[in-house]
Tab-separated table of C-alpha atoms in Angstrom:
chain	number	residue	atom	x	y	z
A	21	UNK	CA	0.000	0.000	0.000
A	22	UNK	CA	1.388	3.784	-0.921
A	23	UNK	CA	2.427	5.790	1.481
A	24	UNK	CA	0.154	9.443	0.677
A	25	UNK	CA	1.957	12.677	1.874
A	26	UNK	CA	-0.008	16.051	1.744
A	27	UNK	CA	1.662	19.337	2.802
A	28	UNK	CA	1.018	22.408	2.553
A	29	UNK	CA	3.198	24.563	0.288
A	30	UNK	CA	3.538	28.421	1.291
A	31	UNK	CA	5.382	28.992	4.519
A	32	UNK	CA	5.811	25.340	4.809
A	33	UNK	CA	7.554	24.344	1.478
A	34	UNK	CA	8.122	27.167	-0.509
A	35	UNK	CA	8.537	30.429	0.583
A	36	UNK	CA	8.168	34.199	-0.952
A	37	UNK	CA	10.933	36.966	-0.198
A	38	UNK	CA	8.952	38.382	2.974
A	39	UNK	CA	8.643	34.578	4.283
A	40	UNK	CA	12.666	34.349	2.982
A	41	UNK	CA	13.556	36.857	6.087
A	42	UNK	CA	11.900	35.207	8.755
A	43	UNK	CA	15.329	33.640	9.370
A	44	UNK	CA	17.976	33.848	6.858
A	45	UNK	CA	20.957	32.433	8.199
A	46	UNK	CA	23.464	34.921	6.678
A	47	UNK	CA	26.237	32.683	7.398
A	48	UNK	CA	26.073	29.836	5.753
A	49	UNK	CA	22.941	31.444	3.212
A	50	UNK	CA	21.167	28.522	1.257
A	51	UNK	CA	21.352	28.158	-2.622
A	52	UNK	CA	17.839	28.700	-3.360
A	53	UNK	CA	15.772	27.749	-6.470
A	54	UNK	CA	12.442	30.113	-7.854
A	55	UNK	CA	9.905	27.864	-8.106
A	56	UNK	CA	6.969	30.468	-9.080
A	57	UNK	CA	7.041	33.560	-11.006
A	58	UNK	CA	4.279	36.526	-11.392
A	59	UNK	CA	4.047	39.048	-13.727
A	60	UNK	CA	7.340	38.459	-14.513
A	61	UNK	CA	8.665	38.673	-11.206
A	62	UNK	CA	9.828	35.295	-9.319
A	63	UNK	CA	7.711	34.934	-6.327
A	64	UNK	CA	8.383	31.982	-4.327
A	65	UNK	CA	11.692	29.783	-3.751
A	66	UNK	CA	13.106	26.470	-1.865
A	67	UNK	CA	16.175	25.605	-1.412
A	68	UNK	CA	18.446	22.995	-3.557
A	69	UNK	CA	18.723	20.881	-1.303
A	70	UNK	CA	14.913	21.283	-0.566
A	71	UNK	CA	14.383	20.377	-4.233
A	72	UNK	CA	16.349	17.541	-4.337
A	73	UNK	CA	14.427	16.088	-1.333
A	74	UNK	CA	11.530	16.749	-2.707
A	75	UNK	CA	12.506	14.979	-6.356
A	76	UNK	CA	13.085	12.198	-4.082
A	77	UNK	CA	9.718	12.173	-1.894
A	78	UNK	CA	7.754	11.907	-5.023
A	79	UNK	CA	9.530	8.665	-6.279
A	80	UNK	CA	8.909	7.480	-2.640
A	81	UNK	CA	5.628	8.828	-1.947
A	82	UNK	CA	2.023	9.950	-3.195
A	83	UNK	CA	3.064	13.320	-3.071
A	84	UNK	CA	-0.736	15.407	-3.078
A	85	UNK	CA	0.473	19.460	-2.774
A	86	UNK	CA	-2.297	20.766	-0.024
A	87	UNK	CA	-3.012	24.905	-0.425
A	88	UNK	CA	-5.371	27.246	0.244
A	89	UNK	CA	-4.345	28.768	-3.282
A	90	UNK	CA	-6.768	29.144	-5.893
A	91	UNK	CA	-6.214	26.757	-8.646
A	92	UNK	CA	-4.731	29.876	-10.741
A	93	UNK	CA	-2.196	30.725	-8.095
A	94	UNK	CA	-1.315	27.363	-7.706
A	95	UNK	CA	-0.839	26.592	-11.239
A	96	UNK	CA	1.947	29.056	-10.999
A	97	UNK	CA	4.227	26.548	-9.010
A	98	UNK	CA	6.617	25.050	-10.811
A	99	UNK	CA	7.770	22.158	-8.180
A	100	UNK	CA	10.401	20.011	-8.486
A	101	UNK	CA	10.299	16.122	-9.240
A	102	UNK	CA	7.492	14.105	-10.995
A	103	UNK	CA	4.303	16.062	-11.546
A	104	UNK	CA	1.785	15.218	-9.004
A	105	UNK	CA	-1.017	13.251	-9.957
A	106	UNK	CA	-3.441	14.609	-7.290
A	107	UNK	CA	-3.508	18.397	-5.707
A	108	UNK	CA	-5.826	19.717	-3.944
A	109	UNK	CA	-6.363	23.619	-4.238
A	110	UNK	CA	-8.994	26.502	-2.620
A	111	UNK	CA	-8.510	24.334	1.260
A	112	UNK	CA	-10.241	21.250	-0.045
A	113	UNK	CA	-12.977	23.071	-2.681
A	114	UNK	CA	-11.273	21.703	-5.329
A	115	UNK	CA	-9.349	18.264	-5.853
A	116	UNK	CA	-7.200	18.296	-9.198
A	117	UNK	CA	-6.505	15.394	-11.233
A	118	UNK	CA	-4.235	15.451	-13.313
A	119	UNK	CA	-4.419	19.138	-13.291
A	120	UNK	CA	-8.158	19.587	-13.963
A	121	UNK	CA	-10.796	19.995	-11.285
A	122	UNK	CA	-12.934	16.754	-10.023
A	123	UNK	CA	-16.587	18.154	-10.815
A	124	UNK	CA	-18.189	15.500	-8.466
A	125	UNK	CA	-15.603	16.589	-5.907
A	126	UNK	CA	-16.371	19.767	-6.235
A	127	UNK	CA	-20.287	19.621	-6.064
A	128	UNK	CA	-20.096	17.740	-2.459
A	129	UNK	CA	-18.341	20.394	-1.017
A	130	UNK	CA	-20.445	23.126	-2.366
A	131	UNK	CA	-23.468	20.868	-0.916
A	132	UNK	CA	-21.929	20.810	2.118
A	133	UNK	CA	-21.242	24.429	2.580
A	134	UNK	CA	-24.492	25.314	1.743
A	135	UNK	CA	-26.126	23.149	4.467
A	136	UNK	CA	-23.562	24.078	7.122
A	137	UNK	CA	-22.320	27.542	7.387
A	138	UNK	CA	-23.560	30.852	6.946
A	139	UNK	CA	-23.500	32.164	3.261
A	140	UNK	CA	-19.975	33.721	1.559
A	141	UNK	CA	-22.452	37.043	0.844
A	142	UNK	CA	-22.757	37.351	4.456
A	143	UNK	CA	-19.578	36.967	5.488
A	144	UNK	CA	-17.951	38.915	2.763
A	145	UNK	CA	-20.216	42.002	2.963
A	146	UNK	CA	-19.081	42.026	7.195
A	147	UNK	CA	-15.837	42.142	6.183
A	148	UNK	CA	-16.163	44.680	3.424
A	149	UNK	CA	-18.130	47.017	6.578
A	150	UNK	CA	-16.031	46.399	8.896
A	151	UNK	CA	-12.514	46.279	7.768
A	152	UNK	CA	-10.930	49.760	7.634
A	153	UNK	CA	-9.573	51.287	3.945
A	154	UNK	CA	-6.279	52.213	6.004
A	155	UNK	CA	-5.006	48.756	6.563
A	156	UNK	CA	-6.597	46.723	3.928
A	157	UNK	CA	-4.465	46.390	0.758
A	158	UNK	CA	-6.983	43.929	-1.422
A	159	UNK	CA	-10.495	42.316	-0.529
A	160	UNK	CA	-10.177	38.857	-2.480
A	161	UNK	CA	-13.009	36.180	-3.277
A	162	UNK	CA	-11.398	33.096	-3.715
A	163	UNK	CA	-13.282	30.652	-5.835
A	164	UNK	CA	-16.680	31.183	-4.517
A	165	UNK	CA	-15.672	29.447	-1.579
A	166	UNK	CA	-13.705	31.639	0.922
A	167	UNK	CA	-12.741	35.428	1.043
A	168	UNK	CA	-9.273	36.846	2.217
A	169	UNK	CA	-7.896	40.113	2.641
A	170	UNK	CA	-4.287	41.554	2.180
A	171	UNK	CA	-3.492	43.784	4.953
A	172	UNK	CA	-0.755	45.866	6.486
A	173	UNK	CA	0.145	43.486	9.248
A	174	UNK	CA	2.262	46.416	11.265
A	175	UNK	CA	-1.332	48.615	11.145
A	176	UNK	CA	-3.736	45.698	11.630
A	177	UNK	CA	-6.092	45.994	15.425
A	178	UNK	CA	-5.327	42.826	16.879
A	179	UNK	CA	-8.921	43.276	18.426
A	180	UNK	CA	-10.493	43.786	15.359
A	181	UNK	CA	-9.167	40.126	14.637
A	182	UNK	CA	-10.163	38.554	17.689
A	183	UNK	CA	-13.612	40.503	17.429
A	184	UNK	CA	-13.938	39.133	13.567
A	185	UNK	CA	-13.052	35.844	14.665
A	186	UNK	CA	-15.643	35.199	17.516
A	187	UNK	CA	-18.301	36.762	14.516
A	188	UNK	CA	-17.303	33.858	12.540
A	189	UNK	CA	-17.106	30.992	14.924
A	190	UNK	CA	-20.931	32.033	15.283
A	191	UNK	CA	-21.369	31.365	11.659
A	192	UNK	CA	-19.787	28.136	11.395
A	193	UNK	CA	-16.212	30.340	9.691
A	194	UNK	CA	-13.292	30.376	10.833
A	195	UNK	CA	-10.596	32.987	10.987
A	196	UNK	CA	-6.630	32.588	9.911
A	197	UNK	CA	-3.819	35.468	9.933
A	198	UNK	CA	-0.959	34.508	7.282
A	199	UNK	CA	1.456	36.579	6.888
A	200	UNK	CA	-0.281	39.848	4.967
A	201	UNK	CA	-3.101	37.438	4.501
A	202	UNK	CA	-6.351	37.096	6.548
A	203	UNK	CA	-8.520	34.877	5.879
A	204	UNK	CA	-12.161	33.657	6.422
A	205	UNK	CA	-13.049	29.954	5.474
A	206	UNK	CA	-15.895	27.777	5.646
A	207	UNK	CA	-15.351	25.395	8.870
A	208	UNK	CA	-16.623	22.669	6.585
A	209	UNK	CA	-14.281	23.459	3.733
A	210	UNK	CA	-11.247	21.764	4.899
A	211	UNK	CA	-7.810	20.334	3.428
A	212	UNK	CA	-8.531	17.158	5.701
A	213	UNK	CA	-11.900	15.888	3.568
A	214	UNK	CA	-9.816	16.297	0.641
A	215	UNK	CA	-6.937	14.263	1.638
A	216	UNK	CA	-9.386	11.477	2.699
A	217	UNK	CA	-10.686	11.391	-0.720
A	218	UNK	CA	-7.480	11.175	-1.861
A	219	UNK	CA	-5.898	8.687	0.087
A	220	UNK	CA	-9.533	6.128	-0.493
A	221	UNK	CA	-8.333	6.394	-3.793
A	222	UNK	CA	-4.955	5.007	-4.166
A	223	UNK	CA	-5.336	2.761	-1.233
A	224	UNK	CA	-2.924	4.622	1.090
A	225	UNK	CA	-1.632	3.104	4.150
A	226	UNK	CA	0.136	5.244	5.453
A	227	UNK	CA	-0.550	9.395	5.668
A	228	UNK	CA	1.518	11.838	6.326
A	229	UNK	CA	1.117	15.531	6.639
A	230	UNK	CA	2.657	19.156	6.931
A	231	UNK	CA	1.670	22.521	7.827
A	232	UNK	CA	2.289	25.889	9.777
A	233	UNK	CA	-1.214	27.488	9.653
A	234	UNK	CA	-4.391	27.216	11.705
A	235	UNK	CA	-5.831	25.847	8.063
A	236	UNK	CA	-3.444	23.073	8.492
A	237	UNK	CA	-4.766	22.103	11.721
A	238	UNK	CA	-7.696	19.653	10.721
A	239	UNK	CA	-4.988	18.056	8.316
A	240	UNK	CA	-2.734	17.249	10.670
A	241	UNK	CA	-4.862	15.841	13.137
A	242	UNK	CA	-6.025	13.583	10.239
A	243	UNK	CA	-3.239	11.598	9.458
A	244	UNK	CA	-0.923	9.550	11.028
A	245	UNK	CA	1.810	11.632	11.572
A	246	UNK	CA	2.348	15.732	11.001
A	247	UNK	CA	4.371	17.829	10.994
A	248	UNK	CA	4.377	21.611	11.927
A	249	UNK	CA	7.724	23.852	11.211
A	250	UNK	CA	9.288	26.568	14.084
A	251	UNK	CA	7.294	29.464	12.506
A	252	UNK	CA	3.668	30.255	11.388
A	253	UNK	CA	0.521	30.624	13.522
A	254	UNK	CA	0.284	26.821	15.062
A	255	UNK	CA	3.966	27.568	16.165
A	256	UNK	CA	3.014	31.003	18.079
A	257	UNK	CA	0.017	28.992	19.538
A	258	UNK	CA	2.114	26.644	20.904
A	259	UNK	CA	-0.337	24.026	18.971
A	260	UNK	CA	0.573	20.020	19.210
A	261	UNK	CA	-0.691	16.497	19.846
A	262	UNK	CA	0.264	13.569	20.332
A	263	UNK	CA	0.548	12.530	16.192
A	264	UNK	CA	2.542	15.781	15.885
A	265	UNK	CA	6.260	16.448	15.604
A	266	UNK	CA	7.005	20.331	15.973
A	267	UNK	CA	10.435	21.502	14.648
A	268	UNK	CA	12.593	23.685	15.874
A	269	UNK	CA	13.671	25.491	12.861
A	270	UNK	CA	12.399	28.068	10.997
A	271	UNK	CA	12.375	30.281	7.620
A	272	UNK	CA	13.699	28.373	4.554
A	273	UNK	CA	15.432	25.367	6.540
A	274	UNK	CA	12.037	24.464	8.260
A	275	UNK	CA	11.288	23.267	4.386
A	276	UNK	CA	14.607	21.209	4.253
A	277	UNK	CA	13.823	19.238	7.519
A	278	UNK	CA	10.148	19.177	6.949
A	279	UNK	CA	10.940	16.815	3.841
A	280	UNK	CA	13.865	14.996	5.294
A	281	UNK	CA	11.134	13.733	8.495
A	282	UNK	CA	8.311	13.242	5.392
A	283	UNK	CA	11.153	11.095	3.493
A	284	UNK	CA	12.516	9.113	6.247
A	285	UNK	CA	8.898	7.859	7.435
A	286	UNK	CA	7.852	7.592	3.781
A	287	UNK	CA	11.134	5.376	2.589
A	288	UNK	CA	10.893	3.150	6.430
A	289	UNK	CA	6.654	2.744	5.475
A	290	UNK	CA	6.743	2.703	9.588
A	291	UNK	CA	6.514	5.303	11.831
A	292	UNK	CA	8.510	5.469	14.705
């Protein structure tokens, strides 16, 4: 039976210039390789080593990239190693195969949401009222499914996001800082449902996971073993359990070690 590996990819992975300086080691600086570019400008990078690893995990492993991306933003990626037969995109709304969207995928989840949470209008419209024009670079729908904001993180209430985040709990939402990013997500859109799907598919007996974000939460809890890098928002939580391994480092190495740990356990089929 295959051994199935999701992980998140920004902040986890692959990381943009901002992410870059979380902690740089000048001294002995990493040879790093762009793996997206936008508008002509390269966006996100790992390191080589980090790519080699990774070429390596996908001969090992189902490799199944896990984002909250859109599908566009995701199809900017240019990873390393064998193309991926599975991704899933939009935190579960949509599960690519092969690079196109699973329709019957998708229509479950949008059943679901429906049934379960308060409507995207709803939330969208509070956070268009109640979000101030100072702070807020870009109000973004993503997919129909979820909406996100880019903000000045230096000018951003921290009660505003506490406030906003009780608002959703009440509406079956939930509320994630990233970086410049905030977003608001469907409780019952999740990266977890996905990866089930995915792993009933190819027979998996074994599942793996990484992440840094409080989106990667339900993901991690979901297989057998996770993962969570030095940084991010489960790190500043102090978030763990039992099935999770939290590493020490952080920036650009967290990537390196987060696939040597996937590799090892992938390789042995066993965990330890």
């Amino acid at each position: 039976m295959p051994v199935l590996v999701a992980s998140d990819l920004d902040r986890t992975l692959i990381y943009s210039s901002a992410a870059l300086a979380l902690t740089m080691p000048d001294a002995r600086a990493p040879r790093l390789l762009c793996v997206e570019v936008h508008e002509s400008k390269p966006l996100s990078y790992l390191t080589e080593t980090a790519a080699r690893l990774l070429t390596e995990l996908g001969d090992a492993a189902v490799f199944v990239p896990t984002t909250t991306r859109t599908r566009k933003q995701y199809e900017r990626i240019n990873l390393p190693g064998p193309a991926p037969r599975y991704a899933i995109c939009a935190n579960g709304g949509h599960l690519l195969v092969d690079g196109v969207s699973d329709g019957d995928w998708h229509r479950q989840v949008t059943a679901r949401l429906a049934d379960e949470c308060a409507p995207l209008t709803e939330v969208r419209e509070h956070l268009y009222a109640t979000a101030d024009p100072a702070w807020v670079r870009k109000h973004r729908v993503a997919e129909d499914l979820f909406v996100y904001l880019v903000v000045e993180r230096e000018l951003l209430p921290g009660d505003w996001v506490k406030e906003l985040a009780v608002w959703a709990e009440n509406r079956g939402w939930t509320v994630s800082l990233q970086g410049r990013k905030l977003y608001a997500v469907p409780k019952p859109l999740t990266k977890s449902a996905a990866m089930r799907e995915v792993a009933r598919r190819t027979g998996a007996g074994l599942t793996l996971a990484a992440g840094d974000s409080l989106l990667d939460a339900d993901l991690l809890l979901a297989v057998d073993r996770g993962w969570r890098p030095g940084h991010g928002e489960l790190a500043e939580a102090g978030w763990g359990a039992p099935t999770i391994r939290a590493l020490p480092e952080r920036g650009v190495l967290a990537g390196e070690r987060v696939l040597r740990e996937l590799l090892r356990v992938a390789r042995s089929g066993a965990l330890d």
